Amino acid sequence: GENVEQHPSTLSVQEGDSAVIKCTYSDSASNYFPWYKQELGKRPQLIIDIRSNVGEKKDQRIAVTLNKTAKHFSLHITETQPEDSAVYFCAASPPDKLIFGTGTRLQVFP
Amino acid sequence: GAGVSQTPSNKVTEKGKYVELRCDPISGHTALYWYRQSLGQGPEFLIYFQGTGAADDSGLPNDRFFAVRPEGSVSTLKIQRTERGDSAVYLCASSLNNAVIGEQYFGPGTRLTVT
């Protein structure tokens, strides 16, 4: 079955710097790769997603890249703000479910 | 419009008891998913419904866990003979249609504590 690895587990950056989180997946049948942000005690919220027919997608300060050959995808957050502090999860979707990574706790210091 | 709702928000039960957790998906969403999230971990897939039928229950940990969705809307996750290791947040998610995989909208979760 699908296995998703996510790194780093924690990431601390200064406000205004960039943050990069990386994930790898194992199942070549996976074709959808969402990123979720989860604040403490809250539900996961989708922030950006990418499908396997696209290599890169950007939405304001957030971008995701996908390398199908290497089976890895990354989240890039530019100009980080304190409100970006949260746990971020990547996921890969073989048909009919999401397999999540173990999460990255991002702390943005003012 | 209304998002995914789950009841109860918190459930404390004694080891060995039976519990039911309810999920109300977004109206019109045919796909419904249950996940379990332990502290410090990502959500772990349990079961997926397309309409009334369980299309994939490969994530259910053992036969103490069962889920139903009799009318293709509300779903109930049932756990028999609860164990302390079942303590976690149980998340429900729905999506419009799984023919083309798309965004899953999560509910707030039910925090289950087995004492």
JSON list of N, CA and C in Angstrom, two decimals, chain B residues 12-82:
[
{"chain": "B", "resi": 12, "resn": "VAL", "atom": "N", "xyz": [-16.14, 10.13, 26.62]},
{"chain": "B", "resi": 12, "resn": "VAL", "atom": "CA", "xyz": [-15.32, 9.39, 27.56]},
{"chain": "B", "resi": 12, "resn": "VAL", "atom": "C", "xyz": [-16.07, 8.11, 27.90]},
{"chain": "B", "resi": 13, "resn": "THR", "atom": "N", "xyz": [-15.42, 6.98, 27.78]},
{"chain": "B", "resi": 13, "resn": "THR", "atom": "CA", "xyz": [-16.06, 5.71, 28.04]},
{"chain": "B", "resi": 13, "resn": "THR", "atom": "C", "xyz": [-15.10, 4.79, 28.77]},
{"chain": "B", "resi": 14, "resn": "GLU", "atom": "N", "xyz": [-15.68, 3.80, 29.43]},
{"chain": "B", "resi": 14, "resn": "GLU", "atom": "CA", "xyz": [-14.85, 2.84, 30.14]},
{"chain": "B", "resi": 14, "resn": "GLU", "atom": "C", "xyz": [-14.43, 1.70, 29.20]},
{"chain": "B", "resi": 15, "resn": "LYS", "atom": "N", "xyz": [-13.29, 1.17, 29.48]},
{"chain": "B", "resi": 15, "resn": "LYS", "atom": "CA", "xyz": [-12.78, 0.01, 28.72]},
{"chain": "B", "resi": 15, "resn": "LYS", "atom": "C", "xyz": [-13.85, -1.06, 28.68]},
{"chain": "B", "resi": 16, "resn": "GLY", "atom": "N", "xyz": [-14.06, -1.63, 27.50]},
{"chain": "B", "resi": 16, "resn": "GLY", "atom": "CA", "xyz": [-15.03, -2.70, 27.34]},
{"chain": "B", "resi": 16, "resn": "GLY", "atom": "C", "xyz": [-16.40, -2.24, 26.88]},
{"chain": "B", "resi": 17, "resn": "LYS", "atom": "N", "xyz": [-16.67, -0.94, 26.95]},
{"chain": "B", "resi": 17, "resn": "LYS", "atom": "CA", "xyz": [-17.98, -0.43, 26.55]},
{"chain": "B", "resi": 17, "resn": "LYS", "atom": "C", "xyz": [-18.07, -0.26, 25.03]},
{"chain": "B", "resi": 18, "resn": "TYR", "atom": "N", "xyz": [-19.32, -0.07, 24.56]},
{"chain": "B", "resi": 18, "resn": "TYR", "atom": "CA", "xyz": [-19.63, 0.14, 23.14]},
{"chain": "B", "resi": 18, "resn": "TYR", "atom": "C", "xyz": [-19.87, 1.64, 22.91]},
{"chain": "B", "resi": 19, "resn": "VAL", "atom": "N", "xyz": [-19.36, 2.17, 21.79]},
{"chain": "B", "resi": 19, "resn": "VAL", "atom": "CA", "xyz": [-19.59, 3.57, 21.47]},
{"chain": "B", "resi": 19, "resn": "VAL", "atom": "C", "xyz": [-20.01, 3.73, 20.01]},
{"chain": "B", "resi": 20, "resn": "GLU", "atom": "N", "xyz": [-20.77, 4.78, 19.77]},
{"chain": "B", "resi": 20, "resn": "GLU", "atom": "CA", "xyz": [-21.16, 5.15, 18.41]},
{"chain": "B", "resi": 20, "resn": "GLU", "atom": "C", "xyz": [-20.79, 6.60, 18.19]},
{"chain": "B", "resi": 21, "resn": "LEU", "atom": "N", "xyz": [-20.16, 6.85, 17.05]},
{"chain": "B", "resi": 21, "resn": "LEU", "atom": "CA", "xyz": [-19.77, 8.20, 16.67]},
{"chain": "B", "resi": 21, "resn": "LEU", "atom": "C", "xyz": [-20.49, 8.55, 15.37]},
{"chain": "B", "resi": 22, "resn": "ARG", "atom": "N", "xyz": [-21.05, 9.76, 15.33]},
{"chain": "B", "resi": 22, "resn": "ARG", "atom": "CA", "xyz": [-21.89, 10.12, 14.20]},
{"chain": "B", "resi": 22, "resn": "ARG", "atom": "C", "xyz": [-21.24, 11.18, 13.33]},
{"chain": "B", "resi": 23, "resn": "CYS", "atom": "N", "xyz": [-21.48, 11.07, 12.03]},
{"chain": "B", "resi": 23, "resn": "CYS", "atom": "CA", "xyz": [-20.96, 12.05, 11.06]},
{"chain": "B", "resi": 23, "resn": "CYS", "atom": "C", "xyz": [-22.08, 12.48, 10.13]},
{"chain": "B", "resi": 24, "resn": "ASP", "atom": "N", "xyz": [-22.25, 13.80, 10.00]},
{"chain": "B", "resi": 24, "resn": "ASP", "atom": "CA", "xyz": [-23.19, 14.39, 9.05]},
{"chain": "B", "resi": 24, "resn": "ASP", "atom": "C", "xyz": [-22.38, 15.06, 7.94]},
{"chain": "B", "resi": 25, "resn": "PRO", "atom": "N", "xyz": [-22.34, 14.49, 6.75]},
{"chain": "B", "resi": 25, "resn": "PRO", "atom": "CA", "xyz": [-21.51, 15.09, 5.70]},
{"chain": "B", "resi": 25, "resn": "PRO", "atom": "C", "xyz": [-22.17, 16.33, 5.10]},
{"chain": "B", "resi": 26, "resn": "ILE", "atom": "N", "xyz": [-21.44, 17.00, 4.25]},
{"chain": "B", "resi": 26, "resn": "ILE", "atom": "CA", "xyz": [-22.00, 18.13, 3.52]},
{"chain": "B", "resi": 26, "resn": "ILE", "atom": "C", "xyz": [-23.09, 17.60, 2.58]},
{"chain": "B", "resi": 27, "resn": "SER", "atom": "N", "xyz": [-24.22, 18.30, 2.53]},
{"chain": "B", "resi": 27, "resn": "SER", "atom": "CA", "xyz": [-25.34, 17.85, 1.72]},
{"chain": "B", "resi": 27, "resn": "SER", "atom": "C", "xyz": [-24.91, 17.67, 0.26]},
{"chain": "B", "resi": 28, "resn": "GLY", "atom": "N", "xyz": [-25.26, 16.52, -0.31]},
{"chain": "B", "resi": 28, "resn": "GLY", "atom": "CA", "xyz": [-24.93, 16.27, -1.70]},
{"chain": "B", "resi": 28, "resn": "GLY", "atom": "C", "xyz": [-23.61, 15.57, -1.93]},
{"chain": "B", "resi": 29, "resn": "HIS", "atom": "N", "xyz": [-22.79, 15.47, -0.88]},
{"chain": "B", "resi": 29, "resn": "HIS", "atom": "CA", "xyz": [-21.52, 14.76, -1.01]},
{"chain": "B", "resi": 29, "resn": "HIS", "atom": "C", "xyz": [-21.77, 13.25, -0.95]},
{"chain": "B", "resi": 30, "resn": "THR", "atom": "N", "xyz": [-21.34, 12.55, -1.99]},
{"chain": "B", "resi": 30, "resn": "THR", "atom": "CA", "xyz": [-21.60, 11.11, -2.05]},
{"chain": "B", "resi": 30, "resn": "THR", "atom": "C", "xyz": [-20.49, 10.30, -1.40]},
{"chain": "B", "resi": 31, "resn": "ALA", "atom": "N", "xyz": [-19.30, 10.87, -1.32]},
{"chain": "B", "resi": 31, "resn": "ALA", "atom": "CA", "xyz": [-18.18, 10.14, -0.73]},
{"chain": "B", "resi": 31, "resn": "ALA", "atom": "C", "xyz": [-17.99, 10.57, 0.73]},
{"chain": "B", "resi": 32, "resn": "LEU", "atom": "N", "xyz": [-17.79, 9.58, 1.61]},
{"chain": "B", "resi": 32, "resn": "LEU", "atom": "CA", "xyz": [-17.61, 9.85, 3.04]},
{"chain": "B", "resi": 32, "resn": "LEU", "atom": "C", "xyz": [-16.48, 8.99, 3.55]},
{"chain": "B", "resi": 33, "resn": "TYR", "atom": "N", "xyz": [-15.63, 9.57, 4.37]},
{"chain": "B", "resi": 33, "resn": "TYR", "atom": "CA", "xyz": [-14.43, 8.89, 4.87]},
{"chain": "B", "resi": 33, "resn": "TYR", "atom": "C", "xyz": [-14.36, 9.02, 6.39]},
{"chain": "B", "resi": 34, "resn": "TRP", "atom": "N", "xyz": [-13.84, 7.98, 7.01]},
{"chain": "B", "resi": 34, "resn": "TRP", "atom": "CA", "xyz": [-13.50, 8.05, 8.44]},
{"chain": "B", "resi": 34, "resn": "TRP", "atom": "C", "xyz": [-11.98, 7.89, 8.57]},
{"chain": "B", "resi": 35, "resn": "TYR", "atom": "N", "xyz": [-11.41, 8.74, 9.43]},
{"chain": "B", "resi": 35, "resn": "TYR", "atom": "CA", "xyz": [-9.99, 8.67, 9.76]},
{"chain": "B", "resi": 35, "resn": "TYR", "atom": "C", "xyz": [-9.85, 8.68, 11.28]},
{"chain": "B", "resi": 36, "resn": "ARG", "atom": "N", "xyz": [-8.71, 8.22, 11.75]},
{"chain": "B", "resi": 36, "resn": "ARG", "atom": "CA", "xyz": [-8.40, 8.29, 13.18]},
{"chain": "B", "resi": 36, "resn": "ARG", "atom": "C", "xyz": [-7.06, 9.01, 13.32]},
{"chain": "B", "resi": 37, "resn": "GLN", "atom": "N", "xyz": [-7.02, 9.97, 14.25]},
{"chain": "B", "resi": 37, "resn": "GLN", "atom": "CA", "xyz": [-5.80, 10.74, 14.45]},
{"chain": "B", "resi": 37, "resn": "GLN", "atom": "C", "xyz": [-5.35, 10.63, 15.90]},
{"chain": "B", "resi": 38, "resn": "SER", "atom": "N", "xyz": [-4.22, 10.00, 16.09]},
{"chain": "B", "resi": 38, "resn": "SER", "atom": "CA", "xyz": [-3.62, 9.92, 17.42]},
{"chain": "B", "resi": 38, "resn": "SER", "atom": "C", "xyz": [-2.74, 11.14, 17.63]},
{"chain": "B", "resi": 39, "resn": "LEU", "atom": "N", "xyz": [-2.44, 11.45, 18.89]},
{"chain": "B", "resi": 39, "resn": "LEU", "atom": "CA", "xyz": [-1.69, 12.66, 19.23]},
{"chain": "B", "resi": 39, "resn": "LEU", "atom": "C", "xyz": [-0.34, 12.68, 18.51]},
{"chain": "B", "resi": 40, "resn": "GLY", "atom": "N", "xyz": [-0.09, 13.76, 17.81]},
{"chain": "B", "resi": 40, "resn": "GLY", "atom": "CA", "xyz": [1.19, 13.94, 17.14]},
{"chain": "B", "resi": 40, "resn": "GLY", "atom": "C", "xyz": [1.33, 13.18, 15.83]},
{"chain": "B", "resi": 41, "resn": "GLN", "atom": "N", "xyz": [0.25, 12.61, 15.34]},
{"chain": "B", "resi": 41, "resn": "GLN", "atom": "CA", "xyz": [0.29, 11.83, 14.11]},
{"chain": "B", "resi": 41, "resn": "GLN", "atom": "C", "xyz": [-0.64, 12.42, 13.05]},
{"chain": "B", "resi": 42, "resn": "GLY", "atom": "N", "xyz": [-0.45, 12.00, 11.82]},
{"chain": "B", "resi": 42, "resn": "GLY", "atom": "CA", "xyz": [-1.37, 12.37, 10.77]},
{"chain": "B", "resi": 42, "resn": "GLY", "atom": "C", "xyz": [-2.62, 11.51, 10.82]},
{"chain": "B", "resi": 43, "resn": "PRO", "atom": "N", "xyz": [-3.71, 11.97, 10.21]},
{"chain": "B", "resi": 43, "resn": "PRO", "atom": "CA", "xyz": [-4.92, 11.14, 10.15]},
{"chain": "B", "resi": 43, "resn": "PRO", "atom": "C", "xyz": [-4.63, 9.80, 9.46]},
{"chain": "B", "resi": 44, "resn": "GLU", "atom": "N", "xyz": [-5.21, 8.75, 10.00]},
{"chain": "B", "resi": 44, "resn": "GLU", "atom": "CA", "xyz": [-5.03, 7.39, 9.50]},
{"chain": "B", "resi": 44, "resn": "GLU", "atom": "C", "xyz": [-6.35, 6.92, 8.92]},
{"chain": "B", "resi": 45, "resn": "PHE", "atom": "N", "xyz": [-6.33, 6.51, 7.66]},
{"chain": "B", "resi": 45, "resn": "PHE", "atom": "CA", "xyz": [-7.55, 6.09, 6.97]},
{"chain": "B", "resi": 45, "resn": "PHE", "atom": "C", "xyz": [-8.17, 4.87, 7.63]},
{"chain": "B", "resi": 46, "resn": "LEU", "atom": "N", "xyz": [-9.50, 4.89, 7.79]},
{"chain": "B", "resi": 46, "resn": "LEU", "atom": "CA", "xyz": [-10.22, 3.74, 8.33]},
{"chain": "B", "resi": 46, "resn": "LEU", "atom": "C", "xyz": [-11.12, 3.11, 7.27]},
{"chain": "B", "resi": 47, "resn": "ILE", "atom": "N", "xyz": [-12.05, 3.92, 6.70]},
{"chain": "B", "resi": 47, "resn": "ILE", "atom": "CA", "xyz": [-13.06, 3.36, 5.80]},
{"chain": "B", "resi": 47, "resn": "ILE", "atom": "C", "xyz": [-13.59, 4.46, 4.91]},
{"chain": "B", "resi": 48, "resn": "TYR", "atom": "N", "xyz": [-14.02, 4.06, 3.71]},
{"chain": "B", "resi": 48, "resn": "TYR", "atom": "CA", "xyz": [-14.55, 4.99, 2.72]},
{"chain": "B", "resi": 48, "resn": "TYR", "atom": "C", "xyz": [-15.88, 4.45, 2.19]},
{"chain": "B", "resi": 49, "resn": "PHE", "atom": "N", "xyz": [-16.89, 5.33, 2.15]},
{"chain": "B", "resi": 49, "resn": "PHE", "atom": "CA", "xyz": [-18.19, 5.02, 1.59]},
{"chain": "B", "resi": 49, "resn": "PHE", "atom": "C", "xyz": [-18.41, 5.80, 0.31]},
{"chain": "B", "resi": 50, "resn": "GLN", "atom": "N", "xyz": [-18.92, 5.13, -0.70]},
{"chain": "B", "resi": 50, "resn": "GLN", "atom": "CA", "xyz": [-19.44, 5.79, -1.87]},
{"chain": "B", "resi": 50, "resn": "GLN", "atom": "C", "xyz": [-20.95, 5.49, -1.86]},
{"chain": "B", "resi": 51, "resn": "GLY", "atom": "N", "xyz": [-21.75, 6.51, -1.56]},
{"chain": "B", "resi": 51, "resn": "GLY", "atom": "CA", "xyz": [-23.17, 6.24, -1.37]},
{"chain": "B", "resi": 51, "resn": "GLY", "atom": "C", "xyz": [-23.39, 5.45, -0.09]},
{"chain": "B", "resi": 52, "resn": "THR", "atom": "N", "xyz": [-24.16, 4.39, -0.19]},
{"chain": "B", "resi": 52, "resn": "THR", "atom": "CA", "xyz": [-24.48, 3.58, 0.99]},
{"chain": "B", "resi": 52, "resn": "THR", "atom": "C", "xyz": [-23.46, 2.48, 1.26]},
{"chain": "B", "resi": 53, "resn": "GLY", "atom": "N", "xyz": [-22.67, 2.14, 0.27]},
{"chain": "B", "resi": 53, "resn": "GLY", "atom": "CA", "xyz": [-21.78, 0.99, 0.40]},
{"chain": "B", "resi": 53, "resn": "GLY", "atom": "C", "xyz": [-20.38, 1.36, 0.83]},
{"chain": "B", "resi": 54, "resn": "ALA", "atom": "N", "xyz": [-19.78, 0.48, 1.63]},
{"chain": "B", "resi": 54, "resn": "ALA", "atom": "CA", "xyz": [-18.38, 0.66, 2.03]},
{"chain": "B", "resi": 54, "resn": "ALA", "atom": "C", "xyz": [-17.50, 0.19, 0.88]},
{"chain": "B", "resi": 55, "resn": "ALA", "atom": "N", "xyz": [-16.90, 1.14, 0.17]},
{"chain": "B", "resi": 55, "resn": "ALA", "atom": "CA", "xyz": [-16.08, 0.81, -0.99]},
{"chain": "B", "resi": 55, "resn": "ALA", "atom": "C", "xyz": [-14.70, 0.32, -0.59]},
{"chain": "B", "resi": 56, "resn": "ASP", "atom": "N", "xyz": [-14.23, 0.74, 0.57]},
{"chain": "B", "resi": 56, "resn": "ASP", "atom": "CA", "xyz": [-12.89, 0.34, 1.02]},
{"chain": "B", "resi": 56, "resn": "ASP", "atom": "C", "xyz": [-12.87, 0.41, 2.54]},
{"chain": "B", "resi": 57, "resn": "ASP", "atom": "N", "xyz": [-12.79, -0.75, 3.19]},
{"chain": "B", "resi": 57, "resn": "ASP", "atom": "CA", "xyz": [-12.72, -0.77, 4.66]},
{"chain": "B", "resi": 57, "resn": "ASP", "atom": "C", "xyz": [-11.38, -1.33, 5.13]},
{"chain": "B", "resi": 58, "resn": "SER", "atom": "N", "xyz": [-10.38, -1.21, 4.28]},
{"chain": "B", "resi": 58, "resn": "SER", "atom": "CA", "xyz": [-9.09, -1.83, 4.57]},
{"chain": "B", "resi": 58, "resn": "SER", "atom": "C", "xyz": [-8.37, -1.21, 5.76]},
{"chain": "B", "resi": 59, "resn": "GLY", "atom": "N", "xyz": [-8.78, -0.02, 6.19]},
{"chain": "B", "resi": 59, "resn": "GLY", "atom": "CA", "xyz": [-8.13, 0.64, 7.30]},
{"chain": "B", "resi": 59, "resn": "GLY", "atom": "C", "xyz": [-8.70, 0.31, 8.67]},
{"chain": "B", "resi": 60, "resn": "LEU", "atom": "N", "xyz": [-9.82, -0.37, 8.72]},
{"chain": "B", "resi": 60, "resn": "LEU", "atom": "CA", "xyz": [-10.40, -0.73, 10.03]},
{"chain": "B", "resi": 60, "resn": "LEU", "atom": "C", "xyz": [-9.42, -1.66, 10.74]},
{"chain": "B", "resi": 61, "resn": "PRO", "atom": "N", "xyz": [-9.04, -1.34, 11.97]},
{"chain": "B", "resi": 61, "resn": "PRO", "atom": "CA", "xyz": [-7.96, -2.10, 12.62]},
{"chain": "B", "resi": 61, "resn": "PRO", "atom": "C", "xyz": [-8.33, -3.54, 12.97]},
{"chain": "B", "resi": 62, "resn": "ASN", "atom": "N", "xyz": [-9.57, -3.81, 13.28]},
{"chain": "B", "resi": 62, "resn": "ASN", "atom": "CA", "xyz": [-10.00, -5.17, 13.62]},
{"chain": "B", "resi": 62, "resn": "ASN", "atom": "C", "xyz": [-11.53, -5.22, 13.60]},
{"chain": "B", "resi": 63, "resn": "ASP", "atom": "N", "xyz": [-12.07, -6.39, 13.91]},
{"chain": "B", "resi": 63, "resn": "ASP", "atom": "CA", "xyz": [-13.52, -6.55, 13.78]},
{"chain": "B", "resi": 63, "resn": "ASP", "atom": "C", "xyz": [-14.32, -5.90, 14.91]},
{"chain": "B", "resi": 64, "resn": "ARG", "atom": "N", "xyz": [-13.65, -5.20, 15.82]},
{"chain": "B", "resi": 64, "resn": "ARG", "atom": "CA", "xyz": [-14.41, -4.42, 16.81]},
{"chain": "B", "resi": 64, "resn": "ARG", "atom": "C", "xyz": [-14.95, -3.13, 16.21]},
{"chain": "B", "resi": 65, "resn": "PHE", "atom": "N", "xyz": [-14.39, -2.76, 15.06]},
{"chain": "B", "resi": 65, "resn": "PHE", "atom": "CA", "xyz": [-14.78, -1.52, 14.40]},
{"chain": "B", "resi": 65, "resn": "PHE", "atom": "C", "xyz": [-15.71, -1.83, 13.24]},
{"chain": "B", "resi": 66, "resn": "PHE", "atom": "N", "xyz": [-16.78, -1.02, 13.15]},
{"chain": "B", "resi": 66, "resn": "PHE", "atom": "CA", "xyz": [-17.74, -1.21, 12.07]},
{"chain": "B", "resi": 66, "resn": "PHE", "atom": "C", "xyz": [-18.36, 0.14, 11.75]},
{"chain": "B", "resi": 67, "resn": "ALA", "atom": "N", "xyz": [-18.72, 0.38, 10.51]},
{"chain": "B", "resi": 67, "resn": "ALA", "atom": "CA", "xyz": [-19.34, 1.65, 10.14]},
{"chain": "B", "resi": 67, "resn": "ALA", "atom": "C", "xyz": [-20.47, 1.39, 9.17]},
{"chain": "B", "resi": 68, "resn": "VAL", "atom": "N", "xyz": [-21.48, 2.25, 9.24]},
{"chain": "B", "resi": 68, "resn": "VAL", "atom": "CA", "xyz": [-22.63, 2.13, 8.36]},
{"chain": "B", "resi": 68, "resn": "VAL", "atom": "C", "xyz": [-23.01, 3.50, 7.81]},
{"chain": "B", "resi": 69, "resn": "ARG", "atom": "N", "xyz": [-23.70, 3.46, 6.70]},
{"chain": "B", "resi": 69, "resn": "ARG", "atom": "CA", "xyz": [-24.22, 4.68, 6.07]},
{"chain": "B", "resi": 69, "resn": "ARG", "atom": "C", "xyz": [-25.50, 4.29, 5.33]},
{"chain": "B", "resi": 70, "resn": "PRO", "atom": "N", "xyz": [-26.54, 3.95, 6.06]},
{"chain": "B", "resi": 70, "resn": "PRO", "atom": "CA", "xyz": [-27.69, 3.26, 5.48]},
{"chain": "B", "resi": 70, "resn": "PRO", "atom": "C", "xyz": [-28.45, 4.04, 4.40]},
{"chain": "B", "resi": 71, "resn": "GLU", "atom": "N", "xyz": [-28.47, 5.37, 4.48]},
{"chain": "B", "resi": 71, "resn": "GLU", "atom": "CA", "xyz": [-29.23, 6.13, 3.50]},
{"chain": "B", "resi": 71, "resn": "GLU", "atom": "C", "xyz": [-28.33, 7.00, 2.64]},
{"chain": "B", "resi": 72, "resn": "GLY", "atom": "N", "xyz": [-27.04, 6.73, 2.69]},
{"chain": "B", "resi": 72, "resn": "GLY", "atom": "CA", "xyz": [-26.12, 7.46, 1.82]},
{"chain": "B", "resi": 72, "resn": "GLY", "atom": "C", "xyz": [-25.81, 8.87, 2.27]},
{"chain": "B", "resi": 73, "resn": "SER", "atom": "N", "xyz": [-26.19, 9.19, 3.52]},
{"chain": "B", "resi": 73, "resn": "SER", "atom": "CA", "xyz": [-25.89, 10.52, 4.05]},
{"chain": "B", "resi": 73, "resn": "SER", "atom": "C", "xyz": [-25.14, 10.38, 5.37]},
{"chain": "B", "resi": 74, "resn": "VAL", "atom": "N", "xyz": [-25.87, 10.37, 6.48]},
{"chain": "B", "resi": 74, "resn": "VAL", "atom": "CA", "xyz": [-25.25, 10.24, 7.81]},
{"chain": "B", "resi": 74, "resn": "VAL", "atom": "C", "xyz": [-24.55, 8.89, 7.93]},
{"chain": "B", "resi": 75, "resn": "SER", "atom": "N", "xyz": [-23.41, 8.92, 8.60]},
{"chain": "B", "resi": 75, "resn": "SER", "atom": "CA", "xyz": [-22.68, 7.68, 8.86]},
{"chain": "B", "resi": 75, "resn": "SER", "atom": "C", "xyz": [-22.43, 7.54, 10.35]},
{"chain": "B", "resi": 76, "resn": "THR", "atom": "N", "xyz": [-22.39, 6.29, 10.82]},
{"chain": "B", "resi": 76, "resn": "THR", "atom": "CA", "xyz": [-22.08, 6.01, 12.21]},
{"chain": "B", "resi": 76, "resn": "THR", "atom": "C", "xyz": [-20.91, 5.05, 12.27]},
{"chain": "B", "resi": 77, "resn": "LEU", "atom": "N", "xyz": [-19.91, 5.41, 13.04]},
{"chain": "B", "resi": 77, "resn": "LEU", "atom": "CA", "xyz": [-18.78, 4.51, 13.32]},
{"chain": "B", "resi": 77, "resn": "LEU", "atom": "C", "xyz": [-19.04, 3.86, 14.67]},
{"chain": "B", "resi": 78, "resn": "LYS", "atom": "N", "xyz": [-18.98, 2.55, 14.69]},
{"chain": "B", "resi": 78, "resn": "LYS", "atom": "CA", "xyz": [-19.31, 1.80, 15.90]},
{"chain": "B", "resi": 78, "resn": "LYS", "atom": "C", "xyz": [-18.08, 1.04, 16.38]},
{"chain": "B", "resi": 79, "resn": "ILE", "atom": "N", "xyz": [-17.80, 1.16, 17.66]},
{"chain": "B", "resi": 79, "resn": "ILE", "atom": "CA", "xyz": [-16.65, 0.46, 18.23]},
{"chain": "B", "resi": 79, "resn": "ILE", "atom": "C", "xyz": [-17.15, -0.39, 19.40]},
{"chain": "B", "resi": 80, "resn": "GLN", "atom": "N", "xyz": [-16.92, -1.68, 19.30]},
{"chain": "B", "resi": 80, "resn": "GLN", "atom": "CA", "xyz": [-17.32, -2.61, 20.36]},
{"chain": "B", "resi": 80, "resn": "GLN", "atom": "C", "xyz": [-16.15, -2.88, 21.28]},
{"chain": "B", "resi": 81, "resn": "ARG", "atom": "N", "xyz": [-16.47, -3.21, 22.55]},
{"chain": "B", "resi": 81, "resn": "ARG", "atom": "CA", "xyz": [-15.45, -3.64, 23.52]},
{"chain": "B", "resi": 81, "resn": "ARG", "atom": "C", "xyz": [-14.23, -2.72, 23.46]},
{"chain": "B", "resi": 82, "resn": "THR", "atom": "N", "xyz": [-14.47, -1.44, 23.68]},
{"chain": "B", "resi": 82, "resn": "THR", "atom": "CA", "xyz": [-13.41, -0.44, 23.53]},
{"chain": "B", "resi": 82, "resn": "THR", "atom": "C", "xyz": [-12.20, -0.77, 24.39]}
]
